[in-house]
Amino acid sequence: MINWFKNIDATVKKESLYIASVTGILSLLLQAAFLVTRHWDYTVLLGNALGAATAAGNFLLMGVTVQKALGREQKSASDLMKLSQRLRLLMQLGVVVLGVVLPCFNIYAVIIPLFFPRIGIMVRPLIKGEGK
C-alpha cells in the first residue's frame, strides 16, 4: 500500500489533497445545513462520510489513471481512460445504491458530496487568482 502511494506523481498528490480538502470543508457545511434545518442525525454523518470518501477517492483514482496513461501510446491510453471512467462510475453508482438500500445512510448526504470535487475544480481558478 505504501509503495503504491510513493509511486503517485507529486502533482496528482497535490491536486487530490486539494480536492479532499474542499470535500472536507463542504462536508462540514453540509453537516451544518442539516443541523440548522433540524434534519441532522447519525445517518447524515455516515452518508456524508461515505459520499465524501467516494468523491475524493474517485478523483485520486482518476489522477493515477491519467498518470499511467501518459506513458502509453494514444490508443492504449484512450482505452485505459475509458475503462477507468466506466469503473469509477460503477463505483459511484454502487455507493449510491448502498446509500439507498442501507438505512444507516441518509441518501442526500451520500449523493451531495459526489458533486464537491466539481465545485472544487470550478473555484480553483478563483483561489489561485487565475483567469484574470
PDB file of C-alpha atoms in Angstrom:
ATOM      1  CA  MET A   1       0.000   0.000   0.000  1.00  0.00           C
ATOM      2  CA  ILE A   2       2.764   2.453   0.928  1.00  0.00           C
ATOM      3  CA  ASN A   3       4.761   1.656  -2.219  1.00  0.00           C
ATOM      4  CA  TRP A   4       1.662   2.367  -4.280  1.00  0.00           C
ATOM      5  CA  PHE A   5       1.369   5.823  -2.702  1.00  0.00           C
ATOM      6  CA  LYS A   6       5.069   6.575  -3.236  1.00  0.00           C
ATOM      7  CA  ASN A   7       4.686   5.995  -6.986  1.00  0.00           C
ATOM      8  CA  ILE A   8       1.999   8.654  -7.344  1.00  0.00           C
ATOM      9  CA  ASP A   9       3.168  11.824  -9.068  1.00  0.00           C
ATOM     10  CA  ALA A  10       3.564  14.897  -6.843  1.00  0.00           C
ATOM     11  CA  THR A  11       1.019  16.843  -8.912  1.00  0.00           C
ATOM     12  CA  VAL A  12      -1.580  14.080  -8.552  1.00  0.00           C
ATOM     13  CA  LYS A  13      -0.975  14.064  -4.790  1.00  0.00           C
ATOM     14  CA  LYS A  14      -1.217  17.857  -4.577  1.00  0.00           C
ATOM     15  CA  GLU A  15      -4.438  18.090  -6.589  1.00  0.00           C
ATOM     16  CA  SER A  16      -6.001  15.126  -4.785  1.00  0.00           C
ATOM     17  CA  LEU A  17      -5.179  16.733  -1.435  1.00  0.00           C
ATOM     18  CA  TYR A  18      -6.800  19.960  -2.637  1.00  0.00           C
ATOM     19  CA  ILE A  19      -9.964  18.096  -3.685  1.00  0.00           C
ATOM     20  CA  ALA A  20     -10.012  16.165  -0.398  1.00  0.00           C
ATOM     21  CA  SER A  21      -9.698  19.466   1.499  1.00  0.00           C
ATOM     22  CA  VAL A  22     -12.511  21.111  -0.459  1.00  0.00           C
ATOM     23  CA  THR A  23     -14.634  17.995   0.040  1.00  0.00           C
ATOM     24  CA  GLY A  24     -13.935  18.116   3.771  1.00  0.00           C
ATOM     25  CA  ILE A  25     -14.846  21.800   4.062  1.00  0.00           C
ATOM     26  CA  LEU A  26     -18.023  21.389   2.026  1.00  0.00           C
ATOM     27  CA  SER A  27     -18.896  18.301   4.081  1.00  0.00           C
ATOM     28  CA  LEU A  28     -18.727  20.401   7.242  1.00  0.00           C
ATOM     29  CA  LEU A  29     -21.039  22.940   5.608  1.00  0.00           C
ATOM     30  CA  LEU A  30     -23.397  20.119   4.618  1.00  0.00           C
ATOM     31  CA  GLN A  31     -23.468  18.890   8.213  1.00  0.00           C
ATOM     32  CA  ALA A  32     -24.194  22.443   9.376  1.00  0.00           C
ATOM     33  CA  ALA A  33     -27.042  22.770   6.877  1.00  0.00           C
ATOM     34  CA  PHE A  34     -28.638  19.576   8.182  1.00  0.00           C
ATOM     35  CA  LEU A  35     -28.194  20.836  11.745  1.00  0.00           C
ATOM     36  CA  VAL A  36     -29.734  24.241  11.021  1.00  0.00           C
ATOM     37  CA  THR A  37     -32.720  22.689   9.260  1.00  0.00           C
ATOM     38  CA  ARG A  38     -33.099  20.217  12.149  1.00  0.00           C
ATOM     39  CA  HIS A  39     -32.763  17.182   9.896  1.00  0.00           C
ATOM     40  CA  TRP A  40     -29.424  16.018  11.285  1.00  0.00           C
ATOM     41  CA  ASP A  41     -28.963  12.538  12.714  1.00  0.00           C
ATOM     42  CA  TYR A  42     -26.225   9.906  12.611  1.00  0.00           C
ATOM     43  CA  THR A  43     -27.330   8.797   9.122  1.00  0.00           C
ATOM     44  CA  VAL A  44     -26.320  12.211   7.774  1.00  0.00           C
ATOM     45  CA  LEU A  45     -22.840  11.844   9.250  1.00  0.00           C
ATOM     46  CA  LEU A  46     -22.416   8.305   7.903  1.00  0.00           C
ATOM     47  CA  GLY A  47     -23.827   9.191   4.485  1.00  0.00           C
ATOM     48  CA  ASN A  48     -21.623  12.266   4.230  1.00  0.00           C
ATOM     49  CA  ALA A  49     -18.554  10.223   5.175  1.00  0.00           C
ATOM     50  CA  LEU A  50     -19.359   7.601   2.539  1.00  0.00           C
ATOM     51  CA  GLY A  51     -20.072  10.136  -0.194  1.00  0.00           C
ATOM     52  CA  ALA A  52     -17.063  12.338   0.603  1.00  0.00           C
ATOM     53  CA  ALA A  53     -14.652   9.387   0.726  1.00  0.00           C
ATOM     54  CA  THR A  54     -16.016   8.154  -2.593  1.00  0.00           C
ATOM     55  CA  ALA A  55     -15.713  11.590  -4.205  1.00  0.00           C
ATOM     56  CA  ALA A  56     -12.133  12.165  -3.034  1.00  0.00           C
ATOM     57  CA  GLY A  57     -11.130   8.588  -3.846  1.00  0.00           C
ATOM     58  CA  ASN A  58     -12.647   8.845  -7.300  1.00  0.00           C
ATOM     59  CA  PHE A  59     -10.584  11.962  -8.014  1.00  0.00           C
ATOM     60  CA  LEU A  60      -7.390  10.268  -6.794  1.00  0.00           C
ATOM     61  CA  LEU A  61      -8.073   7.212  -8.953  1.00  0.00           C
ATOM     62  CA  MET A  62      -8.660   9.459 -11.961  1.00  0.00           C
ATOM     63  CA  GLY A  63      -5.334  11.203 -11.352  1.00  0.00           C
ATOM     64  CA  VAL A  64      -3.467   7.911 -11.032  1.00  0.00           C
ATOM     65  CA  THR A  65      -5.070   6.690 -14.266  1.00  0.00           C
ATOM     66  CA  VAL A  66      -4.034   9.859 -16.117  1.00  0.00           C
ATOM     67  CA  GLN A  67      -0.514   9.393 -14.769  1.00  0.00           C
ATOM     68  CA  LYS A  68      -0.411   5.816 -16.068  1.00  0.00           C
ATOM     69  CA  ALA A  69      -1.917   6.802 -19.421  1.00  0.00           C
ATOM     70  CA  LEU A  70       0.820   9.365 -20.077  1.00  0.00           C
ATOM     71  CA  GLY A  71       3.398   6.653 -20.701  1.00  0.00           C
ATOM     72  CA  ARG A  72       1.312   4.792 -23.270  1.00  0.00           C
ATOM     73  CA  GLU A  73       0.504   5.076 -26.947  1.00  0.00           C
ATOM     74  CA  GLN A  74      -2.614   7.077 -27.835  1.00  0.00           C
ATOM     75  CA  LYS A  75      -4.936   4.094 -28.414  1.00  0.00           C
ATOM     76  CA  SER A  76      -3.810   2.291 -25.284  1.00  0.00           C
ATOM     77  CA  ALA A  77      -4.066   5.485 -23.196  1.00  0.00           C
ATOM     78  CA  SER A  78      -7.540   6.188 -24.553  1.00  0.00           C
ATOM     79  CA  ASP A  79      -8.698   2.663 -23.767  1.00  0.00           C
ATOM     80  CA  LEU A  80      -7.274   2.894 -20.248  1.00  0.00           C
ATOM     81  CA  MET A  81      -9.045   6.209 -19.610  1.00  0.00           C
ATOM     82  CA  LYS A  82     -12.366   4.873 -20.901  1.00  0.00           C
ATOM     83  CA  LEU A  83     -12.108   1.749 -18.748  1.00  0.00           C
ATOM     84  CA  SER A  84     -11.200   3.831 -15.710  1.00  0.00           C
ATOM     85  CA  GLN A  85     -14.123   6.175 -16.280  1.00  0.00           C
ATOM     86  CA  ARG A  86     -16.557   3.269 -16.529  1.00  0.00           C
ATOM     87  CA  LEU A  87     -15.224   1.538 -13.424  1.00  0.00           C
ATOM     88  CA  ARG A  88     -15.206   4.755 -11.386  1.00  0.00           C
ATOM     89  CA  LEU A  89     -18.765   5.497 -12.491  1.00  0.00           C
ATOM     90  CA  LEU A  90     -19.791   1.973 -11.460  1.00  0.00           C
ATOM     91  CA  MET A  91     -18.131   2.556  -8.092  1.00  0.00           C
ATOM     92  CA  GLN A  92     -20.132   5.743  -7.596  1.00  0.00           C
ATOM     93  CA  LEU A  93     -23.320   4.000  -8.665  1.00  0.00           C
ATOM     94  CA  GLY A  94     -22.610   1.228  -6.172  1.00  0.00           C
ATOM     95  CA  VAL A  95     -22.149   3.782  -3.407  1.00  0.00           C
ATOM     96  CA  VAL A  96     -25.446   5.472  -4.293  1.00  0.00           C
ATOM     97  CA  VAL A  97     -27.197   2.093  -4.265  1.00  0.00           C
ATOM     98  CA  LEU A  98     -25.712   1.395  -0.830  1.00  0.00           C
ATOM     99  CA  GLY A  99     -26.962   4.789   0.307  1.00  0.00           C
ATOM    100  CA  VAL A 100     -30.467   3.955  -0.875  1.00  0.00           C
ATOM    101  CA  VAL A 101     -30.627   0.360   0.367  1.00  0.00           C
ATOM    102  CA  LEU A 102     -28.975   0.638   3.775  1.00  0.00           C
ATOM    103  CA  PRO A 103     -30.977   2.603   6.344  1.00  0.00           C
ATOM    104  CA  CYS A 104     -27.815   3.735   8.168  1.00  0.00           C
ATOM    105  CA  PHE A 105     -27.134   6.263   5.372  1.00  0.00           C
ATOM    106  CA  ASN A 106     -29.022   9.450   4.545  1.00  0.00           C
ATOM    107  CA  ILE A 107     -29.303   9.309   0.752  1.00  0.00           C
ATOM    108  CA  TYR A 108     -28.963  13.072   0.293  1.00  0.00           C
ATOM    109  CA  ALA A 109     -25.834  13.092   2.441  1.00  0.00           C
ATOM    110  CA  VAL A 110     -24.409  10.315   0.251  1.00  0.00           C
ATOM    111  CA  ILE A 111     -25.199  11.929  -3.114  1.00  0.00           C
ATOM    112  CA  ILE A 112     -24.442  15.608  -2.475  1.00  0.00           C
ATOM    113  CA  PRO A 113     -20.711  15.114  -1.672  1.00  0.00           C
ATOM    114  CA  LEU A 114     -20.229  13.393  -5.036  1.00  0.00           C
ATOM    115  CA  PHE A 115     -20.519  16.880  -6.563  1.00  0.00           C
ATOM    116  CA  PHE A 116     -17.963  18.500  -4.240  1.00  0.00           C
ATOM    117  CA  PRO A 117     -14.909  17.786  -6.462  1.00  0.00           C
ATOM    118  CA  ARG A 118     -16.644  19.571  -9.350  1.00  0.00           C
ATOM    119  CA  ILE A 119     -17.194  22.602  -7.100  1.00  0.00           C
ATOM    120  CA  GLY A 120     -13.546  22.471  -6.046  1.00  0.00           C
ATOM    121  CA  ILE A 121     -12.441  22.407  -9.676  1.00  0.00           C
ATOM    122  CA  MET A 122     -14.684  25.369 -10.516  1.00  0.00           C
ATOM    123  CA  VAL A 123     -13.414  27.562  -7.662  1.00  0.00           C
ATOM    124  CA  ARG A 124      -9.724  26.654  -8.059  1.00  0.00           C
ATOM    125  CA  PRO A 125      -9.013  29.468 -10.532  1.00  0.00           C
ATOM    126  CA  LEU A 126     -10.584  31.966  -8.116  1.00  0.00           C
ATOM    127  CA  ILE A 127      -8.393  30.740  -5.278  1.00  0.00           C
ATOM    128  CA  LYS A 128      -5.215  30.744  -7.349  1.00  0.00           C
ATOM    129  CA  GLY A 129      -6.069  34.073  -8.973  1.00  0.00           C
ATOM    130  CA  GLU A 130      -6.033  32.648 -12.481  1.00  0.00           C
ATOM    131  CA  GLY A 131      -8.187  33.661 -15.395  1.00  0.00           C
ATOM    132  CA  LYS A 132      -7.999  37.421 -14.827  1.00  0.00           C
TER     133      LYS A 132
END
